[in-house]
mmCIF file of C-alpha atoms in Angstrom:
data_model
loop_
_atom_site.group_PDB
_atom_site.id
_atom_site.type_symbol
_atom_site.label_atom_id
_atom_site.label_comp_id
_atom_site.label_asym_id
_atom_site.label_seq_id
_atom_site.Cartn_x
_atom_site.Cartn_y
_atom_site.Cartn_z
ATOM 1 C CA UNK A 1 -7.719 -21.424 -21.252
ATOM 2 C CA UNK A 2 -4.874 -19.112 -20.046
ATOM 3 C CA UNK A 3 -5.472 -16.474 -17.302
ATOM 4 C CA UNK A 4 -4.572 -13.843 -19.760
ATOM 5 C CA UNK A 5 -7.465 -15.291 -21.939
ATOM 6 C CA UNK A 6 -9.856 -15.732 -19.406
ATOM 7 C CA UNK A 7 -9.158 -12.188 -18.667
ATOM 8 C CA UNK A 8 -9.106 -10.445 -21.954
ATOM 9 C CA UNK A 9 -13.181 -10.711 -22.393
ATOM 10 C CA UNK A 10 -13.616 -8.494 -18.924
ATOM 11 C CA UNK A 11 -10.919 -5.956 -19.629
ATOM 12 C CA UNK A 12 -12.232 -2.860 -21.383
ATOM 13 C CA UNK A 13 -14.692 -0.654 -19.298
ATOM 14 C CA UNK A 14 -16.239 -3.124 -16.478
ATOM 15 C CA UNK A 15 -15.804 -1.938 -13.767
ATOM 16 C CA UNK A 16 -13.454 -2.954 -10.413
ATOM 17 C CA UNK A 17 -14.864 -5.510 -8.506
ATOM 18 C CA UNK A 18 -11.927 -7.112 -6.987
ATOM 19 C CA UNK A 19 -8.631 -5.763 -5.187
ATOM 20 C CA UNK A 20 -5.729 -7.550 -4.063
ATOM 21 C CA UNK A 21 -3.571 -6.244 -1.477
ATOM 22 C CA UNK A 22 0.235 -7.499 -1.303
ATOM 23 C CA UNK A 23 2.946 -6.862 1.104
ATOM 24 C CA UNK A 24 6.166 -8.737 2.246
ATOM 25 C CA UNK A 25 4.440 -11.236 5.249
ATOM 26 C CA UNK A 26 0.310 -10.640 4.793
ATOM 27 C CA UNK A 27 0.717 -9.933 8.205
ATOM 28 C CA UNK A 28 0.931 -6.625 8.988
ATOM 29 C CA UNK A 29 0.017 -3.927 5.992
ATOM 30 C CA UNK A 30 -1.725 -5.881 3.587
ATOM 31 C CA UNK A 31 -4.393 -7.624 5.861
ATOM 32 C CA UNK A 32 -5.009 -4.121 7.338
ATOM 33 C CA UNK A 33 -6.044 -2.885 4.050
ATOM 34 C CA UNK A 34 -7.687 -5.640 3.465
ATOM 35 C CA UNK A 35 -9.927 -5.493 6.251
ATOM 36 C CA UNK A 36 -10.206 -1.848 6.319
ATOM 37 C CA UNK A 37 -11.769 -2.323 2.676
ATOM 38 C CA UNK A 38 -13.715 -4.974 3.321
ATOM 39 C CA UNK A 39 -15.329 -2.737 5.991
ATOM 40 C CA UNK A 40 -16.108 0.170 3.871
ATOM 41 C CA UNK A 41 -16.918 -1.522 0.605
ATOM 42 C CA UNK A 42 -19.089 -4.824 1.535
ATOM 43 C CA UNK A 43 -19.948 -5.829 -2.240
ATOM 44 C CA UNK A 44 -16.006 -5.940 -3.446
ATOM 45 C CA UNK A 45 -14.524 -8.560 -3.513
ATOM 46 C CA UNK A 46 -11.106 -8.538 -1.367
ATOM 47 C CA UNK A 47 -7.982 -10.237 -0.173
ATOM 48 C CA UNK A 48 -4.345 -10.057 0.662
ATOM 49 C CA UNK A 49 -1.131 -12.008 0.356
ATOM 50 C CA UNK A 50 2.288 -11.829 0.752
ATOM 51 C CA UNK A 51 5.411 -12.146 -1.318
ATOM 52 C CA UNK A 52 6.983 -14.365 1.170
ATOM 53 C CA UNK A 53 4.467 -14.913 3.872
ATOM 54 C CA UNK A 54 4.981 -15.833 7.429
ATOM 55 C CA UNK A 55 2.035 -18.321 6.735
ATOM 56 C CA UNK A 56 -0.693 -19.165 9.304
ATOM 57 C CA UNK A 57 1.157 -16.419 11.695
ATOM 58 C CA UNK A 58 -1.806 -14.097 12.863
ATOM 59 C CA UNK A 59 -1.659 -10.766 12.559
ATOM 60 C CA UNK A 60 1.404 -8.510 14.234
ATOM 61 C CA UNK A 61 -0.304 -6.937 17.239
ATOM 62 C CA UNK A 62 0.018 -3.737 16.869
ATOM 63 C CA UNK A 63 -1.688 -3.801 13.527
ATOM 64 C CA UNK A 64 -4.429 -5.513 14.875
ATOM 65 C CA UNK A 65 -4.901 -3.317 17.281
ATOM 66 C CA UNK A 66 -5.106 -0.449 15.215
ATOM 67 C CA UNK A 67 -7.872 -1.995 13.160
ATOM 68 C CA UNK A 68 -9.669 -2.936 16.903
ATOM 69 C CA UNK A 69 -9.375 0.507 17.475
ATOM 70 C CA UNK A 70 -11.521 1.845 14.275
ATOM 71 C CA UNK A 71 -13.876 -0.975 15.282
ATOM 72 C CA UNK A 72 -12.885 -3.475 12.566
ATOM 73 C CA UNK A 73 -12.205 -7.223 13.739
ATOM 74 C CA UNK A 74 -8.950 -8.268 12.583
ATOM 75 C CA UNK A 75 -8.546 -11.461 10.511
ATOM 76 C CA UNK A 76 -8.871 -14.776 11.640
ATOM 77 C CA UNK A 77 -6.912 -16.758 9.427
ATOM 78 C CA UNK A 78 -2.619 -16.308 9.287
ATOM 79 C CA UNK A 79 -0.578 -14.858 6.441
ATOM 80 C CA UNK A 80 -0.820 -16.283 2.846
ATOM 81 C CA UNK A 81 1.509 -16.646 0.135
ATOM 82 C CA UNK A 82 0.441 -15.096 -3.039
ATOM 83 C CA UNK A 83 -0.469 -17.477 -5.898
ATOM 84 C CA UNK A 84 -0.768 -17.073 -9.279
ATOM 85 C CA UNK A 85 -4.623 -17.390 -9.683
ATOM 86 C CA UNK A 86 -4.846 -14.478 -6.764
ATOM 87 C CA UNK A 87 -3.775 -11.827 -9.473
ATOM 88 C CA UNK A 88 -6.818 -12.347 -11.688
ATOM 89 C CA UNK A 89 -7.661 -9.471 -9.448
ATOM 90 C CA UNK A 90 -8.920 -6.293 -11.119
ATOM 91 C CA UNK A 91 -6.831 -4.520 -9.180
ATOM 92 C CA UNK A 92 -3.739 -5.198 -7.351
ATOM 93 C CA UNK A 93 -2.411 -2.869 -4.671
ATOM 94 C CA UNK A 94 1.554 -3.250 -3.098
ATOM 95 C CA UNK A 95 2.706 -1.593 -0.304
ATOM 96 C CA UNK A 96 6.153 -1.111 -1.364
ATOM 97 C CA UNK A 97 7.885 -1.161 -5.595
ATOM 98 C CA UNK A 98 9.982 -3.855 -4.354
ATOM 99 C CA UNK A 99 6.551 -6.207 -4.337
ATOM 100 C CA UNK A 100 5.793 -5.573 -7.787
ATOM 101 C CA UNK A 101 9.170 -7.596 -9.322
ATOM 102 C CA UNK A 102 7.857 -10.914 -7.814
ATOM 103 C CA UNK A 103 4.092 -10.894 -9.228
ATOM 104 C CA UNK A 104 5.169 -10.004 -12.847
ATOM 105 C CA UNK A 105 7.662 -12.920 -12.516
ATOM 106 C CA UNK A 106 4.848 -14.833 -11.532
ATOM 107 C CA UNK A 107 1.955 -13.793 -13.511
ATOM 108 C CA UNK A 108 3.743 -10.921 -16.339
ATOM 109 C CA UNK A 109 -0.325 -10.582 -18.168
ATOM 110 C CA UNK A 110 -1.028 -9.426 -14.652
ATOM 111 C CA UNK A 111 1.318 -5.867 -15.219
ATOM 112 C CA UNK A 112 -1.298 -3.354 -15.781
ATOM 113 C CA UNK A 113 -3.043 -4.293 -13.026
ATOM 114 C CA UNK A 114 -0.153 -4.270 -9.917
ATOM 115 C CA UNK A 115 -0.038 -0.441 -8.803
ATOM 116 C CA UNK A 116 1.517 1.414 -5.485
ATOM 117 C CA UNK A 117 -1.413 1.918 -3.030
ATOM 118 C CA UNK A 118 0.120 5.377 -2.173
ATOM 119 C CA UNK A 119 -0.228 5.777 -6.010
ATOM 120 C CA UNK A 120 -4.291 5.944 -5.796
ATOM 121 C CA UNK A 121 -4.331 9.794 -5.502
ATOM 122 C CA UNK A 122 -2.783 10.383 -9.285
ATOM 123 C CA UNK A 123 -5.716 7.535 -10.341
ATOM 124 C CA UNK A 124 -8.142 9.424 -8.630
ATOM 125 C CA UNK A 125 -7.390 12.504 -10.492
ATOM 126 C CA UNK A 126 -7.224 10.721 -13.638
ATOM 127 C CA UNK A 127 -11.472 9.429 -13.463
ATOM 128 C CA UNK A 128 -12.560 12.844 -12.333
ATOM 129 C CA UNK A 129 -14.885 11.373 -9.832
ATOM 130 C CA UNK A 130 -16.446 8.967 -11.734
ATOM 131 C CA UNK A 131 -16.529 4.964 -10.794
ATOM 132 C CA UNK A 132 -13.084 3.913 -11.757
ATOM 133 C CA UNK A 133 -13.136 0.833 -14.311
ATOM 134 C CA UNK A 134 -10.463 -1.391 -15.337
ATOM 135 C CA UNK A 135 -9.031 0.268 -18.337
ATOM 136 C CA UNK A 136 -8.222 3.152 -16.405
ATOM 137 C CA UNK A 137 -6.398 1.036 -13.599
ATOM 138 C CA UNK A 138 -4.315 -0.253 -17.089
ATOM 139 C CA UNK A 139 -3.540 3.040 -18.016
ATOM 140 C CA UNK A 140 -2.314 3.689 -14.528
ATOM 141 C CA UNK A 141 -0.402 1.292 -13.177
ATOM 142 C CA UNK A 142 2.784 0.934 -15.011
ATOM 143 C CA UNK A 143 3.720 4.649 -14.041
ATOM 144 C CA UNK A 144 2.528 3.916 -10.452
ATOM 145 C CA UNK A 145 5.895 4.473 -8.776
ATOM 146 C CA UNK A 146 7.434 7.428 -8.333
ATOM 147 C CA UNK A 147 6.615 7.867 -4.919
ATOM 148 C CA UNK A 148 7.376 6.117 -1.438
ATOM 149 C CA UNK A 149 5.165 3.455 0.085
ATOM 150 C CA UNK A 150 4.221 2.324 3.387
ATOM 151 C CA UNK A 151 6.815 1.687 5.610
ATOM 152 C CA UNK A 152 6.832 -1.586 7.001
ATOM 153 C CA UNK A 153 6.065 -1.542 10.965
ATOM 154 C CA UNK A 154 6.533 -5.204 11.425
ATOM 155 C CA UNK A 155 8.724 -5.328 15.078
ATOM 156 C CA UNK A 156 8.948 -1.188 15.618
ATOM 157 C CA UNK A 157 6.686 -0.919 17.437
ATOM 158 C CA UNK A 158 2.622 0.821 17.925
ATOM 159 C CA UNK A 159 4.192 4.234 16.860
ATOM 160 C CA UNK A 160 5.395 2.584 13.497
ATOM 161 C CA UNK A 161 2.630 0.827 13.282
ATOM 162 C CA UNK A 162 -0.336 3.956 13.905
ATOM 163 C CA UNK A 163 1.748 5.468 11.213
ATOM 164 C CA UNK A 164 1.347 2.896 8.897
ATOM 165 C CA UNK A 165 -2.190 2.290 9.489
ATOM 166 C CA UNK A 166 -2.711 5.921 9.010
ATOM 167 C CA UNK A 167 -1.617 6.397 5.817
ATOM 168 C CA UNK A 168 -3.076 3.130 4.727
ATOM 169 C CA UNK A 169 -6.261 4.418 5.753
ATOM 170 C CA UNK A 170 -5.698 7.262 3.559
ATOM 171 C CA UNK A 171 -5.437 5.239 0.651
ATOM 172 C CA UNK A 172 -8.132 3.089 1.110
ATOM 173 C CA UNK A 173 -10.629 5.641 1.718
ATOM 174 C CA UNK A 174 -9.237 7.116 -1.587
ATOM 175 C CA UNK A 175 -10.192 3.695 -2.862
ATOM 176 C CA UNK A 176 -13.608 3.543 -1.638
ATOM 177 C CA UNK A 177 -14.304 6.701 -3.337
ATOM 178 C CA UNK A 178 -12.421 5.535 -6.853
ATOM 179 C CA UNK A 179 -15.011 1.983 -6.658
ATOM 180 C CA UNK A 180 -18.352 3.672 -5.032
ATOM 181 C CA UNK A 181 -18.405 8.028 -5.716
ATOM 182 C CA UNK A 182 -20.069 9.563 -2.897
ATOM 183 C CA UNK A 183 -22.597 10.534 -5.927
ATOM 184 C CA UNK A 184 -23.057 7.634 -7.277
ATOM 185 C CA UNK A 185 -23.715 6.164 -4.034
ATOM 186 C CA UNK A 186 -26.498 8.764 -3.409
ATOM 187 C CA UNK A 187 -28.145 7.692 -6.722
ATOM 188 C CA UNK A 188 -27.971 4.334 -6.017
ATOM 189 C CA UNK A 189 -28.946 4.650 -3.181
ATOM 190 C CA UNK A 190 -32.428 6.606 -3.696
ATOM 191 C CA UNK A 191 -34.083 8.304 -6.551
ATOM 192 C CA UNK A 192 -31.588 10.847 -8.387
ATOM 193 C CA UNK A 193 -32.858 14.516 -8.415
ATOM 194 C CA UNK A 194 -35.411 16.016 -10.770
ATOM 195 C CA UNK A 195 -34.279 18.247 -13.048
ATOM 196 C CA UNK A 196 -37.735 19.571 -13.102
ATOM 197 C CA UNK A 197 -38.491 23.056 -11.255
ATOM 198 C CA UNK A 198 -41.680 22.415 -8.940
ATOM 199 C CA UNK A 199 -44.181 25.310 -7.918
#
């Protein structure tokens, strides 16, 4: 079976319940976000690769540090190249447009699911606070990017680097929001309200 068969029966309205993050080494931006997500949303699954990993190279310092300094434990294992089987993802998140080119080539049934992560405010607005679900990542991704990425910070140094963990941390908490509502967590979480006046 293909991947884009093996796909096609989840598609429709499930919802997202993996992410793939991608940047140029998976050692600086993408393993942040990974990490940071995997912090604030336990039951999705997550990972991150690069286009052309430095692989087994830990984490870039500075990076590191800024996830050690929002209490998050940076990765133990060293960059990864991306494979093909890694975008089955339900949703795939690049740091950069120049990162998109390179998955299509290697997976092109995997298009509707590569977006920008700086991208995730237009998707937001398109759910209207509701649990996003895969067909809506499809209708979003392809118009993804008109807008600038993160910056790498690899070698420039903890200023660079604060800056890109900031507005990664943006996105991601975006993200969180787009997978898990703050209302739907509340319902899940205990009994919804009762619609029911009481004396």
């Amino acid at each position: 079976m293909t991947p884009q068969h093996r796909l096609s029966a989840r598609r429709a309205d499930g919802p997202v319940q993996s992410v793939l993050f991608v940047c140029t080494a998976n050692i600086c931006r993408s393993p942040f976000a990974e990490r940071l997500a995997a912090w604030l949303l336990p039951d999705l699954t997550v990972a991150s690769a690069g286009v052309t990993a430095l692989e087994g190279r830990p984490m870039d310092p500075p990076m590191a540090a800024e996830l050690r300094r929002r209490g998050i434990t940076p990765r133990a294992d060293g960059g990864r190249q991306v494979e093909a089987m890694d975008l089955d993802a339900d949703l795939v998140l690049v740091m950069s447009r120049q990162h998109r080119r390179p998955l299509i080539e290697e997976r092109p049934d995997a298009v509707d699911r590569i977006g920008l992560l700086t991208s995730l405010p237009r998707l937001g607005g398109q759910v209207n606070d509701r649990a996003v679900t895969r067909r809506d990542v499809a209708a979003w991704a392809r118009n993804s990017f008109d807008r600038p990425g993160v910056l790498d910070p690899f070698q420039r140094g903890p200023e660079a680097a604060a800056q890109a963990a900031a507005t990664i941390e943006q996105n991601v908490e975006i993200l969180a929001d787009l997978i898990a509502p703050p209302d739907l967590a509340v319902f899940i979480d205990g009994p919804a309200p009762s619609s029911q006046e009481h004396p």
